[in-house]
mmCIF file of C-alpha atoms in Angstrom:
data_model
loop_
_atom_site.group_PDB
_atom_site.id
_atom_site.type_symbol
_atom_site.label_atom_id
_atom_site.label_comp_id
_atom_site.label_asym_id
_atom_site.label_seq_id
_atom_site.Cartn_x
_atom_site.Cartn_y
_atom_site.Cartn_z
ATOM 1 C CA MET W 1 0.000 0.000 0.000
ATOM 2 C CA ARG W 2 1.507 3.316 -1.108
ATOM 3 C CA ALA W 3 1.264 6.203 1.328
ATOM 4 C CA MET W 4 2.488 9.779 1.516
ATOM 5 C CA LEU W 5 3.176 11.273 4.950
ATOM 6 C CA ILE W 6 2.771 15.051 4.748
ATOM 7 C CA ALA W 7 4.485 16.578 7.789
ATOM 8 C CA ASN W 8 4.359 20.201 8.877
ATOM 9 C CA PRO W 9 7.661 20.872 10.684
ATOM 10 C CA LYS W 10 6.268 24.132 12.113
ATOM 11 C CA ALA W 11 3.267 22.531 13.856
ATOM 12 C CA THR W 12 3.121 23.221 17.584
ATOM 13 C CA SER W 13 4.194 19.803 18.876
ATOM 14 C CA THR W 14 6.139 18.446 15.904
ATOM 15 C CA SER W 15 9.787 17.478 16.407
ATOM 16 C CA ARG W 16 12.156 15.819 13.973
ATOM 17 C CA ARG W 17 12.724 12.932 16.398
ATOM 18 C CA ALA W 18 8.973 12.307 16.728
ATOM 19 C CA ARG W 19 8.579 12.445 12.966
ATOM 20 C CA ASP W 20 11.370 9.920 12.448
ATOM 21 C CA ILE W 21 9.762 7.554 14.985
ATOM 22 C CA LEU W 22 6.468 7.774 13.089
ATOM 23 C CA VAL W 23 8.160 7.056 9.774
ATOM 24 C CA ARG W 24 9.694 3.893 11.241
ATOM 25 C CA ALA W 25 6.344 2.867 12.752
ATOM 26 C CA PHE W 26 4.554 3.078 9.399
ATOM 27 C CA SER W 27 7.337 1.728 7.205
ATOM 28 C CA GLY W 28 6.676 -1.874 8.253
ATOM 29 C CA ASP W 29 3.128 -1.703 6.864
ATOM 30 C CA LEU W 30 3.362 0.855 4.072
ATOM 31 C CA ASP W 31 5.450 1.841 1.102
ATOM 32 C CA LEU W 32 5.910 5.284 2.650
ATOM 33 C CA VAL W 33 7.121 8.552 1.147
ATOM 34 C CA LEU W 34 7.824 11.460 3.513
ATOM 35 C CA ALA W 35 7.080 15.000 2.306
ATOM 36 C CA GLU W 36 7.642 18.053 4.506
ATOM 37 C CA THR W 37 5.752 21.281 3.927
ATOM 38 C CA GLY W 38 7.785 24.401 3.326
ATOM 39 C CA HIS W 39 5.216 27.130 2.829
ATOM 40 C CA ARG W 40 1.521 27.921 3.109
ATOM 41 C CA GLY W 41 -0.483 25.849 0.654
ATOM 42 C CA HIS W 42 2.301 23.282 0.223
ATOM 43 C CA ALA W 43 0.227 20.451 1.774
ATOM 44 C CA THR W 44 -2.414 21.101 -0.897
ATOM 45 C CA GLU W 45 0.186 20.732 -3.647
ATOM 46 C CA LEU W 46 1.592 17.533 -2.112
ATOM 47 C CA ALA W 47 -1.821 15.902 -1.565
ATOM 48 C CA ARG W 48 -2.882 16.760 -5.092
ATOM 49 C CA ARG W 49 0.266 15.106 -6.417
ATOM 50 C CA ALA W 50 -0.470 12.023 -4.293
ATOM 51 C CA ALA W 51 -3.951 11.823 -5.814
ATOM 52 C CA VAL W 52 -2.643 12.209 -9.370
ATOM 53 C CA ASP W 53 0.086 9.621 -8.766
ATOM 54 C CA GLY W 54 -2.381 7.044 -7.448
ATOM 55 C CA TYR W 55 -1.344 6.772 -3.811
ATOM 56 C CA ASP W 56 -3.631 4.715 -1.573
ATOM 57 C CA VAL W 57 -3.363 6.847 1.562
ATOM 58 C CA VAL W 58 -2.285 10.356 2.519
ATOM 59 C CA ILE W 59 -1.258 10.783 6.168
ATOM 60 C CA THR W 60 -1.029 14.265 7.655
ATOM 61 C CA LEU W 61 1.192 15.152 10.612
ATOM 62 C CA GLY W 62 0.280 18.664 11.647
ATOM 63 C CA GLY W 63 -2.575 20.787 12.891
ATOM 64 C CA ASP W 64 -6.011 21.552 11.487
ATOM 65 C CA GLY W 65 -4.510 23.835 8.847
ATOM 66 C CA THR W 66 -2.416 20.999 7.439
ATOM 67 C CA VAL W 67 -5.483 18.732 7.347
ATOM 68 C CA ASN W 68 -7.506 21.402 5.554
ATOM 69 C CA GLU W 69 -4.822 21.930 2.931
ATOM 70 C CA ALA W 70 -4.454 18.186 2.351
ATOM 71 C CA VAL W 71 -8.214 17.727 1.932
ATOM 72 C CA ASN W 72 -8.288 20.488 -0.665
ATOM 73 C CA GLY W 73 -5.421 18.860 -2.534
ATOM 74 C CA LEU W 74 -7.042 15.422 -2.473
ATOM 75 C CA LEU W 75 -10.339 16.830 -3.764
ATOM 76 C CA ALA W 76 -8.878 19.267 -6.280
ATOM 77 C CA GLU W 77 -10.808 17.452 -9.018
ATOM 78 C CA GLY W 78 -13.837 16.827 -6.786
ATOM 79 C CA PRO W 79 -14.892 13.847 -4.632
ATOM 80 C CA SER W 80 -14.218 10.469 -6.220
ATOM 81 C CA ALA W 81 -13.830 6.837 -5.202
ATOM 82 C CA ASP W 82 -10.317 6.987 -6.676
ATOM 83 C CA VAL W 83 -9.129 9.685 -4.269
ATOM 84 C CA PRO W 84 -6.643 8.398 -1.655
ATOM 85 C CA ALA W 85 -7.960 7.852 1.862
ATOM 86 C CA LEU W 86 -6.889 10.360 4.519
ATOM 87 C CA ALA W 87 -5.289 9.502 7.861
ATOM 88 C CA VAL W 88 -4.732 12.238 10.432
ATOM 89 C CA LEU W 89 -2.016 12.431 13.099
ATOM 90 C CA PRO W 90 -2.381 15.449 15.415
ATOM 91 C CA SER W 91 0.531 17.734 16.237
ATOM 92 C CA GLY W 92 -1.090 21.168 16.292
ATOM 93 C CA SER W 93 -2.259 23.282 19.210
ATOM 94 C CA THR W 94 -5.957 22.275 19.240
ATOM 95 C CA ASN W 95 -6.453 19.457 16.691
ATOM 96 C CA VAL W 96 -10.217 19.915 16.447
ATOM 97 C CA PHE W 97 -10.777 17.646 13.449
ATOM 98 C CA VAL W 98 -9.065 14.555 14.845
ATOM 99 C CA ARG W 99 -10.819 15.016 18.201
ATOM 100 C CA THR W 100 -14.261 15.333 16.617
ATOM 101 C CA LEU W 101 -13.578 12.018 14.900
ATOM 102 C CA GLY W 102 -13.159 10.447 18.340
ATOM 103 C CA MET W 103 -9.507 9.587 17.780
ATOM 104 C CA PRO W 104 -6.731 10.016 20.364
ATOM 105 C CA SER W 105 -5.521 13.609 20.523
ATOM 106 C CA ASP W 106 -1.882 12.623 21.112
ATOM 107 C CA THR W 107 0.352 11.689 18.211
ATOM 108 C CA ILE W 108 1.433 8.274 19.514
ATOM 109 C CA GLY W 109 -2.097 7.172 20.384
ATOM 110 C CA ALA W 110 -3.387 8.355 17.008
ATOM 111 C CA THR W 111 -0.560 6.505 15.248
ATOM 112 C CA ARG W 112 -1.574 3.237 16.929
ATOM 113 C CA ALA W 113 -5.215 3.828 15.994
ATOM 114 C CA VAL W 114 -4.355 4.584 12.351
ATOM 115 C CA LEU W 115 -2.095 1.524 12.085
ATOM 116 C CA ASP W 116 -4.831 -0.701 13.530
ATOM 117 C CA ALA W 117 -7.358 0.749 11.088
ATOM 118 C CA LEU W 118 -5.017 0.320 8.104
ATOM 119 C CA ARG W 119 -4.337 -3.301 8.997
ATOM 120 C CA ALA W 120 -8.060 -3.981 9.377
ATOM 121 C CA GLY W 121 -9.009 -1.990 6.275
ATOM 122 C CA ARG W 122 -11.318 0.330 8.241
ATOM 123 C CA HIS W 123 -12.509 3.580 6.687
ATOM 124 C CA ARG W 124 -15.263 6.078 7.355
ATOM 125 C CA THR W 125 -16.648 8.312 4.626
ATOM 126 C CA ILE W 126 -17.620 11.758 5.891
ATOM 127 C CA GLY W 127 -19.234 14.863 4.471
ATOM 128 C CA LEU W 128 -17.441 18.193 4.226
ATOM 129 C CA GLY W 129 -18.382 21.807 3.834
ATOM 130 C CA ALA W 130 -17.352 23.965 0.896
ATOM 131 C CA ALA W 131 -17.135 27.748 0.701
ATOM 132 C CA SER W 132 -16.991 30.050 -2.300
ATOM 133 C CA HIS W 133 -17.107 33.779 -2.897
ATOM 134 C CA PRO W 134 -17.326 35.928 -6.033
ATOM 135 C CA GLY W 135 -14.040 35.832 -7.878
ATOM 136 C CA GLY W 136 -12.575 33.017 -5.765
ATOM 137 C CA ALA W 137 -12.204 29.258 -6.103
ATOM 138 C CA GLU W 138 -14.309 26.965 -3.935
ATOM 139 C CA ARG W 139 -12.511 25.618 -0.883
ATOM 140 C CA TYR W 140 -13.438 22.687 1.354
ATOM 141 C CA PHE W 141 -13.502 22.775 5.137
ATOM 142 C CA THR W 142 -13.639 19.857 7.547
ATOM 143 C CA PHE W 143 -15.246 21.119 10.757
ATOM 144 C CA CYS W 144 -16.036 24.837 10.818
ATOM 145 C CA ALA W 145 -16.082 28.189 9.071
ATOM 146 C CA GLY W 146 -16.819 31.655 10.347
ATOM 147 C CA VAL W 147 -17.600 35.180 9.238
ATOM 148 C CA GLY W 148 -17.158 38.073 11.654
ATOM 149 C CA LEU W 149 -15.772 38.005 15.180
ATOM 150 C CA ASP W 150 -14.201 34.535 15.238
ATOM 151 C CA ALA W 151 -12.424 35.168 11.954
ATOM 152 C CA GLU W 152 -11.168 38.499 13.307
ATOM 153 C CA VAL W 153 -9.733 36.622 16.290
ATOM 154 C CA VAL W 154 -8.055 34.074 13.987
ATOM 155 C CA ARG W 155 -6.570 36.970 12.006
ATOM 156 C CA GLU W 156 -5.136 38.542 15.173
ATOM 157 C CA VAL W 157 -3.697 35.230 16.437
ATOM 158 C CA GLU W 158 -2.097 34.560 13.043
ATOM 159 C CA ARG W 159 -0.526 38.018 13.150
ATOM 160 C CA ARG W 160 0.932 37.275 16.569
ATOM 161 C CA ARG W 161 2.158 33.839 15.462
ATOM 162 C CA ALA W 162 3.944 35.456 12.537
ATOM 163 C CA ALA W 163 5.721 37.646 15.100
ATOM 164 C CA GLY W 164 6.859 34.544 16.995
ATOM 165 C CA ALA W 165 4.144 34.048 19.629
ATOM 166 C CA PRO W 166 2.876 30.458 20.184
ATOM 167 C CA ALA W 167 -0.788 29.691 19.384
ATOM 168 C CA TYR W 168 -1.960 28.185 22.665
ATOM 169 C CA ASN W 169 -5.656 27.862 23.577
ATOM 170 C CA SER W 170 -5.248 30.563 26.199
ATOM 171 C CA ARG W 171 -4.056 32.989 23.522
ATOM 172 C CA TYR W 172 -7.226 32.445 21.480
ATOM 173 C CA ALA W 173 -9.389 32.979 24.585
ATOM 174 C CA THR W 174 -7.632 36.155 25.728
ATOM 175 C CA THR W 175 -7.510 37.524 22.183
ATOM 176 C CA ALA W 176 -11.247 36.843 21.745
ATOM 177 C CA LEU W 177 -12.106 38.648 24.990
ATOM 178 C CA ARG W 178 -9.899 41.637 24.231
ATOM 179 C CA HIS W 179 -11.173 41.882 20.661
ATOM 180 C CA LEU W 180 -14.806 41.628 21.748
ATOM 181 C CA LEU W 181 -14.403 44.479 24.236
ATOM 182 C CA SER W 182 -12.285 46.846 22.179
ATOM 183 C CA GLY W 183 -11.614 45.570 18.652
ATOM 184 C CA THR W 184 -14.765 44.519 16.833
ATOM 185 C CA ASP W 185 -17.738 46.644 15.758
ATOM 186 C CA ARG W 186 -20.478 45.899 18.313
ATOM 187 C CA ARG W 187 -22.930 48.576 17.109
ATOM 188 C CA HIS W 188 -23.470 47.981 13.395
ATOM 189 C CA PRO W 189 -24.479 44.436 12.375
ATOM 190 C CA ALA W 190 -23.463 43.814 8.787
ATOM 191 C CA LEU W 191 -24.471 40.222 7.960
ATOM 192 C CA THR W 192 -27.560 38.732 6.339
ATOM 193 C CA LEU W 193 -28.114 34.968 6.212
ATOM 194 C CA ARG W 194 -29.947 33.522 3.210
ATOM 195 C CA GLN W 195 -31.181 30.003 2.476
ATOM 196 C CA PRO W 196 -32.885 28.972 -0.759
ATOM 197 C CA GLY W 197 -36.657 29.138 -0.376
ATOM 198 C CA ARG W 198 -36.604 30.787 3.085
ATOM 199 C CA PRO W 199 -36.857 34.387 4.342
ATOM 200 C CA PRO W 200 -33.491 36.079 4.968
ATOM 201 C CA LYS W 201 -32.219 36.622 8.504
ATOM 202 C CA SER W 202 -30.574 40.022 8.773
ATOM 203 C CA GLY W 203 -28.856 42.075 11.460
ATOM 204 C CA LEU W 204 -26.157 39.532 12.356
ATOM 205 C CA PHE W 205 -22.786 40.440 13.839
ATOM 206 C CA LEU W 206 -21.244 37.007 13.335
ATOM 207 C CA ALA W 207 -21.946 33.522 12.052
ATOM 208 C CA PHE W 208 -20.338 30.161 12.802
ATOM 209 C CA ILE W 209 -20.879 27.431 10.205
ATOM 210 C CA SER W 210 -20.400 23.913 11.595
ATOM 211 C CA ASN W 211 -19.877 20.664 9.720
ATOM 212 C CA THR W 212 -19.636 18.691 12.968
ATOM 213 C CA ALA W 213 -19.669 19.192 16.733
ATOM 214 C CA PRO W 214 -18.060 20.540 18.749
ATOM 215 C CA TRP W 215 -17.128 23.758 16.989
ATOM 216 C CA THR W 216 -13.786 23.890 18.819
ATOM 217 C CA PHE W 217 -12.193 23.054 22.169
ATOM 218 C CA MET W 218 -10.967 25.158 25.061
ATOM 219 C CA GLY W 219 -8.376 22.808 26.499
ATOM 220 C CA ARG W 220 -10.331 19.623 27.136
ATOM 221 C CA LEU W 221 -13.654 21.473 27.214
ATOM 222 C CA PRO W 222 -15.781 21.297 24.036
ATOM 223 C CA VAL W 223 -17.292 24.552 22.755
ATOM 224 C CA ASN W 224 -20.678 23.684 21.285
ATOM 225 C CA PRO W 225 -22.802 26.388 19.619
ATOM 226 C CA SER W 226 -24.389 23.786 17.289
ATOM 227 C CA PRO W 227 -24.233 20.399 19.059
ATOM 228 C CA LYS W 228 -26.515 18.694 16.496
ATOM 229 C CA ALA W 229 -24.031 19.246 13.662
ATOM 230 C CA ASN W 230 -22.731 15.975 12.238
ATOM 231 C CA PHE W 231 -20.382 14.778 9.480
ATOM 232 C CA SER W 232 -23.289 12.765 8.055
ATOM 233 C CA ARG W 233 -25.695 15.697 7.710
ATOM 234 C CA GLY W 234 -25.796 19.202 6.260
ATOM 235 C CA LEU W 235 -24.346 22.380 7.729
ATOM 236 C CA ASP W 236 -25.435 24.062 10.962
ATOM 237 C CA VAL W 237 -25.231 27.825 11.543
ATOM 238 C CA PHE W 238 -25.063 29.830 14.761
ATOM 239 C CA GLY W 239 -25.461 33.619 14.560
ATOM 240 C CA MET W 240 -25.749 36.549 16.990
ATOM 241 C CA ARG W 241 -27.818 39.710 16.562
ATOM 242 C CA SER W 242 -26.202 41.355 19.589
ATOM 243 C CA LEU W 243 -22.700 41.534 21.014
ATOM 244 C CA ASP W 244 -23.753 43.255 24.215
ATOM 245 C CA VAL W 245 -22.167 41.764 27.321
ATOM 246 C CA ALA W 246 -25.223 39.972 28.781
ATOM 247 C CA PRO W 247 -26.393 38.056 25.667
ATOM 248 C CA THR W 248 -22.801 37.274 24.679
ATOM 249 C CA LEU W 249 -21.935 35.844 28.108
ATOM 250 C CA SER W 250 -25.175 33.834 28.080
ATOM 251 C CA ALA W 251 -24.319 32.367 24.672
ATOM 252 C CA VAL W 252 -20.761 31.506 25.695
ATOM 253 C CA ALA W 253 -21.975 29.834 28.903
ATOM 254 C CA GLN W 254 -24.391 27.678 26.906
ATOM 255 C CA MET W 255 -21.667 26.757 24.408
ATOM 256 C CA LEU W 256 -19.487 25.499 27.265
ATOM 257 C CA THR W 257 -22.206 23.498 29.022
ATOM 258 C CA THR W 258 -24.687 22.261 26.419
ATOM 259 C CA ARG W 259 -24.386 18.775 24.955
ATOM 260 C CA SER W 260 -27.631 18.256 23.060
ATOM 261 C CA ARG W 261 -29.436 21.460 22.056
ATOM 262 C CA PRO W 262 -28.267 24.606 20.250
ATOM 263 C CA VAL W 263 -27.643 27.864 22.060
ATOM 264 C CA GLN W 264 -30.919 29.623 22.843
ATOM 265 C CA GLY W 265 -31.823 33.312 23.236
ATOM 266 C CA ARG W 266 -33.744 36.108 21.577
ATOM 267 C CA HIS W 267 -30.553 37.424 19.953
ATOM 268 C CA VAL W 268 -29.552 33.984 18.631
ATOM 269 C CA VAL W 269 -30.127 32.581 15.120
ATOM 270 C CA ASN W 270 -29.830 28.825 14.528
ATOM 271 C CA VAL W 271 -29.960 26.786 11.306
ATOM 272 C CA HIS W 272 -29.747 22.988 11.277
ATOM 273 C CA ASP W 273 -28.888 20.532 8.491
ATOM 274 C CA ALA W 274 -28.711 23.079 5.669
ATOM 275 C CA THR W 275 -27.732 22.116 2.149
ATOM 276 C CA GLU W 276 -26.620 25.660 1.354
ATOM 277 C CA VAL W 277 -26.447 29.056 3.053
ATOM 278 C CA THR W 278 -25.128 32.417 1.893
ATOM 279 C CA LEU W 279 -23.789 35.159 4.148
ATOM 280 C CA SER W 280 -23.718 38.621 2.617
ATOM 281 C CA ALA W 281 -22.484 41.814 4.266
ATOM 282 C CA ASP W 282 -22.769 45.541 3.684
ATOM 283 C CA ARG W 283 -19.032 45.895 4.335
ATOM 284 C CA PRO W 284 -16.049 43.511 3.967
ATOM 285 C CA MET W 285 -16.045 40.983 6.815
ATOM 286 C CA ALA W 286 -13.304 38.671 8.094
ATOM 287 C CA PHE W 287 -13.620 35.078 6.915
ATOM 288 C CA GLN W 288 -12.012 31.830 8.143
ATOM 289 C CA LEU W 289 -12.128 28.111 7.359
ATOM 290 C CA ASP W 290 -10.927 25.472 9.852
ATOM 291 C CA GLY W 291 -9.077 28.175 11.779
ATOM 292 C CA ASP W 292 -7.298 29.544 8.696
ATOM 293 C CA TYR W 293 -7.834 33.265 8.022
ATOM 294 C CA LEU W 294 -8.757 33.907 4.367
ATOM 295 C CA GLY W 295 -9.195 37.660 4.196
ATOM 296 C CA GLU W 296 -12.314 39.848 4.029
ATOM 297 C CA GLN W 297 -15.345 39.209 1.844
ATOM 298 C CA ARG W 298 -18.756 40.756 1.236
ATOM 299 C CA GLU W 299 -20.418 37.463 0.331
ATOM 300 C CA VAL W 300 -19.627 33.802 0.962
ATOM 301 C CA THR W 301 -21.760 30.794 0.038
ATOM 302 C CA PHE W 302 -21.384 27.606 2.060
ATOM 303 C CA ARG W 303 -22.661 24.247 0.863
ATOM 304 C CA SER W 304 -22.729 20.735 2.245
ATOM 305 C CA VAL W 305 -20.777 18.068 0.334
ATOM 306 C CA PRO W 306 -21.998 14.602 1.430
ATOM 307 C CA LYS W 307 -19.674 11.575 1.437
ATOM 308 C CA ALA W 308 -16.744 13.626 0.260
ATOM 309 C CA VAL W 309 -13.654 11.893 1.677
ATOM 310 C CA ARG W 310 -12.620 8.558 3.199
ATOM 311 C CA ILE W 311 -10.968 8.746 6.619
ATOM 312 C CA VAL W 312 -8.792 5.945 8.031
ATOM 313 C CA ILE W 313 -10.317 5.400 11.465
#
């Protein structure tokens, strides 16, 4: 079985020694090629090459950004039964995707699980989300997307990482709080949510689009605005019509404690199992996919892509 291991040497917990141990662990079962990423978007290029060259499996060693890039490389020509399966080994700061799959969140435990699954021939086919905007190519996402506040926070954290600061969970939390209180526009809602055949929902400050649950993690604690979201269904959306302190704190508290029902409140908008939604804005708004900041847009359409990729699990 031919496999390509795409490793991100800049991921939070990646070390050359750990990578070499993993290569030895897989080499007994696979005809393995190691490929290290050297720049943003490189994992997409490598995964696309693996698909063109007929590899059986692509294994990622990195964070959620590496997984996202690899998925977009594998599906560059669209979902197909001929696309290599994807195996995920976590070495980022949060590793949301691998944790939502129910796999071990440590690299060694995930390696054992992937090896067991490969030997037994176990796969799971999951749905993805896809996002597109005028003038841009469609891009897949595995677990979440966002327009507004969360994307602004991702942008700020990426700026700090570029300056040398580590991307720990605490940094996201403190950046989100600081940005909410003094950075984002809390007076002028810009977003309108549209679904085919349904009335628009306007006056939104932010929107989270979920392909699964939870949306993210704060340490070991799941953050769950849309707990009914599932890889086997359509997309869920959580939106807020107010960023005042009381409704925002209420929403955050529910996200941290709920396990079965979406966040409730008169300022909350929820959509469940949507095939397609479009978010339009009266000014450019920050936009992110799987924790990767993608600039500002006035309109983004999100669609559900069922049975898009096979996961070794």
